[in-house]
Amino acid sequence: MNFLEIHSLSKAFDGLHAVENLHFTVKKNTITGLIGPNGAGKTTAFNLITHFLPKDSGKVVYAGENLKKLPAYKVVQRGMARTFQQIRLWPNLTVRENLLLACSREYDSWWKSFTHTNEAHQDTQIDEMLDKVNLRKYKNHLASDLSYGQSKLIEIARTILTDAELILLDEPASGINPTLLRTVEDLIFELKKQGKTILVIEHNMPFLMGISDEVVVMENGRFLMQDKPEKVQSDPRVLEAYLGG
Amino acid sequence: MLEYLLSLLILTTIWTLLTQSYNLSFGLTGLFNLGHIIFYGIGAYTAAILNTDYGLQILPNLIIAAVVCGIVAAIFGLLTLRLSGHYLAIATLGAAMIAIVVATNWMDLTNGPLGIRGIDGPILFDLQITESWQILLLFLVIAGLCQWTLYKIFHSPFGRLQRAIQDDEIAARAVGKNTFLSKTWSLVLSSAFAGIAGAMYTHYRLFLDPTIFALPEIIFLILMIIVGGRGNFWGAILGTILVVIIGEIPRFFGFPDSIIGASRNILFAALLITTMFYRPKGLFTLFAKKAT
Amino acid sequence: MTKKFIAYGLGLCTLILTGCQNVANPSGNNAEDTITIGGIVPLTGDGAVYGVMTQNVANLRVEEINESGGINGKKLEIIWEDGKCTPKDASLAAQKLVNIDKVNIIFGGTCSGETLGAAPITEKANVILFSSVSTSPEVTNAGDFVFRTAPSDSSQGKVLGNYANKSGFNTVALLSEQTDYAVGVAGAFKDNFDGEIIEETYLSTESDFKTRITKIKASDPDALFLNPQTPPKFEIMLKQLQEQGWDKPIISNEISTGNIDARTKYADFLKERGLVAANFVAPDNSELTQFVERYEAKFGNKPEYINYTASTLDGVGILKRVLENTDSENTEAIRDTLYALQDYEGVFGTLAFDQNGDVNITHSLFRFNGEDFERLEE
C-alpha cells in the first residue's frame, strides 16, 4: 500500500518554481531513491513533505492521513522524520544528549520533562545504536568533537531513534569515506528489515541504485519518472536531464 | 559595618536569583529577551500593591507575584516567541517601555510617578522580621529554594531541550519537539522567579516607583550572565557575586565620590572585555557541570 | 594564560586589602574636632542640575561656617554620595552613609524618589533625613526623622486651586506631565478646585501637544493650567498654544517663573492670557543676594534655582543651629529640637516644622506683567 503519497506539490520562491506539480508515491517497507540534477528541487521537496517549508499547493498523504497544515514537529510525532543536507547536530550537547532528545519517551507528559525521568531504557537504546555505528566511545563527547562523517552517522542515528516509520535521508552518503558509507548502507538495510520505509536523496549513483527498490527522478522541480533502478538508469530522459540543458 | 555587609548580602541574594532567572530564558534557551526587568518590576509592584491595598504579607505575595508574572509571560510568549532573535529583542524592548508607561500612568493602581511607600518589611505569621540577619536568613531560605528548583530545571530533560533549542531549534523540531511551547515555558518559569526576586526586593526596600523598570538595568543582567557563562548555573551565582564585589571596590578604595560612578563603570567594562577575550564562555567554566 | 590570571588575582587582592584598610580607618566620624554628616544628591543622571547646585550651595555655606568658627569650634563636614535621582541608588547611598560612615544626619535627597528611597533605611537607624529640595506630597509621611525645608507640591496645587475657585472658573483644562513633581501638584489642585477638570497627561518623552491642545480647545474650558516638569516643555507648550490661537486665561506651576527665555519670547501672549503662576520665593533678602554673589564668584555661574538655593541655605542654617545646642550623637534629641523649632530666622522668614516634619513655607501666586512676575495679594 502507498505509505506516502505526494499530490501536485508546488512551491515558488519569488516567481522561481522550485517544485512544480510534483507527484509520486512511496510503498510501505521499501527503500525509494530520489534523484535529479542540482537544482531539481529535491531538498525543497523534502522540506515541503515534512512541513519544514509551507507549500503553495498540493497534498501530502502519509499513512493514509492528509497532513494538511500540521506543524513539522507533529509530523515527526506521526512517524515521519528526516535528516538535513547540512548536518544539524547540537554542538554544545554530548553525543548521548543528541541522541537522548530523539528517543520517543521524551515526547511524554510535560511534568516528566522536568522531573528527572529514569533514562536507563533510553541509554540502552543509545548504546545499541552507537555500537551499530561504531561510535560508542564518543558517547560523552560533545558533538562538536566529531568529524564530518561521524556527525553524519550520528544525525542518521538520531533520526532513527525517533522511532519513525518513514525516514527521509538527505544525501547520507555525501562526503564520507567508503567505510562509513558501508555503515550507512547497513543501517538502511537493517531499517528495511525492521519494517521501516526509507526515502533517500542521493547523488552517489552506485550507492543509491544499489540500495533502492524504486527511484523517483526530478527535473526542474517536476516529476520526471518513477521506476526500478535499472529502468531509470537506462532511460534516455534521465541521461538527458543530467547531461543536457 | 556589619550592617552594611548584611544589607549587601541580602541584595546579592535577591540579585543572584534575578540573574539565575534570566539565565534560564536568556542563558539556557537563548531567548534574546531584553525586557526581563519587566518581570522583576511586575513582581515588585504586585507585592507592593497587595501589601498596601490589601494588607497581604511577603509569603503570599511572593507566590502571587510569581503567578502574575507567569501569566504575563505566557501571554507575551504566545504572541512573540514565533519571532526570530532580532525581532524578539525589539519586541521585548517595546514591552519594557510599555511597562514603564503603564506603571507611570495607571495612577489608580500604581500611584504613578509618586511611587508606593509604606510597604511592610517581611512579616511571617504576624511576626515582624526586623533584624538584618533575620531578613538575610529568610531570604536565603526563599532564594535557596528557588535556586534549588532552578537547578533541577537546568539539569532536567526540559533543560536539555532548552540547550538544544539554543543550538538549533529546527533540529529540535526535527526530533518531534514542540519548541514554541517549550520556549514559552522557559519564559514563564524565568519570569516567575524574577517576580519572586522583585517581591523580595520590595519587602526589603519598602518604597517602589517606576524607576524599577529602568532599561539600563538589563545591561547589568546581561553582563552577569556573560561573565558567569550562558546557561551555567553556578556561573550565574558567581558572576553576580563578582559583579557586586567589583562594584563595591571603588567605594571601599576611598575613591572621591565624584568618580565612584565612573570608575565602577570602567571596572565593569574591563570585566566584560576580560571575559570576552580570555573566557568567552564565561569565567566560571571550571564550575560548569558536565552535561547530563 | 595562567600567569595573567595570577597577575590579575594578585592585583585584585591588593585592591581589596587596601580597601579594607580604608574601611578600618574611615575618615573619622565625630572625631574630636569634626562633625560629619552625610549628603545624598544626584550628581549624575536626570536630576544632576539640581543635585550639583544643592551640593555647591551646601558646601559653600559649610565652608563659610567653618571659616567663622564652625559649630562650637568643631568643623562641619559632609560626605556626599550620588543618589542618581533613583530610590535604588539613594537607598544604597543611605546604607553606606549610615552603616559605614556612621553619620547621624543625612542632608538630602534632592529628587523626591531619593528621599523616599532613603527614608526606610534612615528611619530604621534613627538617622535624621533632612531634605531641602524634595517636594513630593509623599515625603510628608515618610518618617518621624524625616524633615524638609522645601514646601510640598500639594501647597502649590492648593494655592492654584483656590485661585481658580476665586476667579470663578467653572471648568479648567489641565495639561500635565506624568512625573512625581507634576503629579503631586495636579493631585492637590484637583483636591482644592471645586469645578470641573479636563485633564490631558503626557509622558516626559513626548514633546508634541498639538492634539491635546485641540481637544482642550474643543472642550471650551474657562482656563488652562499648564503643569510641565521642565522649562523646555513649558516653552513648547506656549509655542503650540500660540499657534493654535489659545485665547483663554493661563495658570501654571512654578516652572514658568524660572524660564526667562520663554517669558521674553512669549511676553505679549502670556500677558494677554493673564498668566498667574505659583511659586515659593524668598522675599528680597540681602543674605540671599550676597550669597548668590559669592556662589557666582566661586562656581562661575548663578545658581539655577534661587528658591532651592534659599531652602538649602535655610536647611544648613537650621542644622547649624540645632547642632550648636544639641549633642550630634543624640538623634532623638536632634529630632525633638527640630520639631520644637520656633524662632529660626531664615531666608524665608521665621521657620518652623509641622508635626510631619514639613516646613511652614507655602506657595504664593504671582502675575506676569509682561516683563516680570509680581506677587498677587491674597
Short mmCIF file of C-alpha atoms in Angstrom, two decimals, chain B residues 1-4 7-8 11 15 101 104-107 111-117 130-132 135 201 204-209 211 217 242 245-246 249 251-254 257-258 260-261 264 267 274 278-279 283, chain C residues 1 4-5 8 12 15-16 18-20 22-23 43 79-81 84-88 91-93 95-96 99-100 102 112-113 116-117 120-121 124 136-139 141-143 178-181 183-184 201 203:
data_model
loop_
_atom_site.label_atom_id
_atom_site.label_comp_id
_atom_site.label_asym_id
_atom_site.label_seq_id
_atom_site.Cartn_x
_atom_site.Cartn_y
_atom_site.Cartn_z
CA MET B 1 30.00 47.90 59.02
CA LEU B 2 28.42 44.55 59.73
CA GLU B 3 25.06 46.07 58.99
CA TYR B 4 26.33 47.22 55.63
CA SER B 7 22.48 44.59 53.53
CA LEU B 8 24.88 43.81 50.70
CA LEU B 11 20.71 42.41 48.00
CA TRP B 15 20.08 39.71 42.62
CA VAL B 101 4.29 53.76 30.66
CA THR B 104 3.71 55.74 35.33
CA ASN B 105 0.20 56.34 34.07
CA TRP B 106 -2.06 53.90 35.84
CA MET B 107 -2.28 56.12 38.87
CA ASN B 111 0.26 55.69 42.23
CA GLY B 112 2.21 56.60 39.11
CA PRO B 113 5.46 58.50 39.45
CA LEU B 114 4.81 59.26 43.10
CA GLY B 115 5.57 55.68 43.89
CA ILE B 116 4.29 53.43 46.62
CA ARG B 117 5.65 53.97 50.10
CA THR B 130 13.27 43.42 61.62
CA GLU B 131 16.87 42.43 62.21
CA SER B 132 19.01 42.32 59.12
CA ILE B 135 15.95 39.03 56.91
CA TYR B 201 13.23 43.45 46.91
CA TYR B 204 13.15 44.86 51.82
CA ARG B 205 13.43 48.39 50.47
CA LEU B 206 9.85 49.36 51.38
CA PHE B 207 9.50 52.00 48.64
CA LEU B 208 8.83 51.46 44.95
CA ASP B 209 8.44 53.73 41.94
CA THR B 211 12.30 53.59 38.08
CA GLU B 217 19.46 47.50 34.35
CA LEU B 242 31.75 39.01 41.37
CA ILE B 245 32.20 42.84 44.74
CA ILE B 246 33.73 44.74 41.86
CA ILE B 249 35.68 48.23 45.21
CA ARG B 251 33.70 52.76 47.36
CA PHE B 252 36.00 50.92 49.71
CA PHE B 253 39.01 52.13 47.91
CA GLY B 254 38.35 55.61 49.13
CA ASP B 257 32.72 60.42 45.46
CA SER B 258 32.71 62.29 42.19
CA ILE B 260 32.97 56.42 42.05
CA GLY B 261 30.23 56.12 39.48
CA ARG B 264 32.66 51.49 38.67
CA LEU B 267 35.71 48.28 36.09
CA THR B 274 38.44 40.39 30.02
CA TYR B 278 40.05 35.21 27.65
CA ARG B 279 36.99 33.21 28.56
CA LEU B 283 34.79 32.99 33.71
CA MET C 1 47.32 32.43 30.40
CA LYS C 4 47.96 36.51 33.57
CA PHE C 5 45.33 35.25 35.92
CA TYR C 8 45.10 39.82 37.94
CA LEU C 12 42.63 42.26 42.91
CA LEU C 15 42.98 46.30 45.86
CA ILE C 16 40.77 44.54 48.35
CA THR C 18 43.92 48.39 50.55
CA GLY C 19 40.22 48.89 50.53
CA CYS C 20 39.75 47.03 53.76
CA ASN C 22 40.43 52.20 54.20
CA VAL C 23 37.31 50.85 55.80
CA LEU C 43 25.49 64.02 40.90
CA ILE C 79 30.28 63.10 52.97
CA TRP C 80 28.46 63.18 49.66
CA GLU C 81 27.00 60.22 47.81
CA LYS C 84 21.33 59.38 40.82
CA CYS C 85 17.72 60.50 41.31
CA THR C 86 16.56 56.93 41.87
CA PRO C 87 15.34 55.27 45.04
CA LYS C 88 17.60 52.31 44.41
CA SER C 91 18.96 53.57 49.36
CA LEU C 92 22.43 52.18 48.66
CA ALA C 93 23.91 55.58 49.43
CA GLN C 95 23.02 52.30 53.62
CA LYS C 96 26.65 53.20 53.14
CA ASN C 99 26.39 51.79 58.30
CA ILE C 100 29.92 52.60 57.22
CA LYS C 102 28.09 56.12 60.72
CA SER C 112 11.78 63.01 46.00
CA GLY C 113 12.44 59.46 44.88
CA LEU C 116 11.57 58.26 49.76
CA GLY C 117 14.07 55.55 48.89
CA PRO C 120 13.21 53.39 55.27
CA ILE C 121 16.92 52.98 55.97
CA LYS C 124 15.27 52.15 60.94
CA SER C 136 6.56 65.27 46.71
CA PRO C 137 3.49 65.09 48.94
CA GLU C 138 4.58 61.55 49.76
CA VAL C 139 7.50 62.86 51.78
CA ASN C 141 4.56 60.90 55.87
CA ALA C 142 7.92 59.37 55.05
CA GLY C 143 9.02 59.16 58.65
CA GLN C 178 3.45 62.30 34.34
CA THR C 179 6.30 62.86 36.76
CA ASP C 180 6.22 62.76 40.52
CA TYR C 181 6.52 66.53 40.78
CA VAL C 183 1.50 64.63 39.53
CA GLY C 184 1.83 65.88 43.08
CA THR C 201 -1.48 64.00 30.56
CA LEU C 203 4.96 61.40 29.29
#
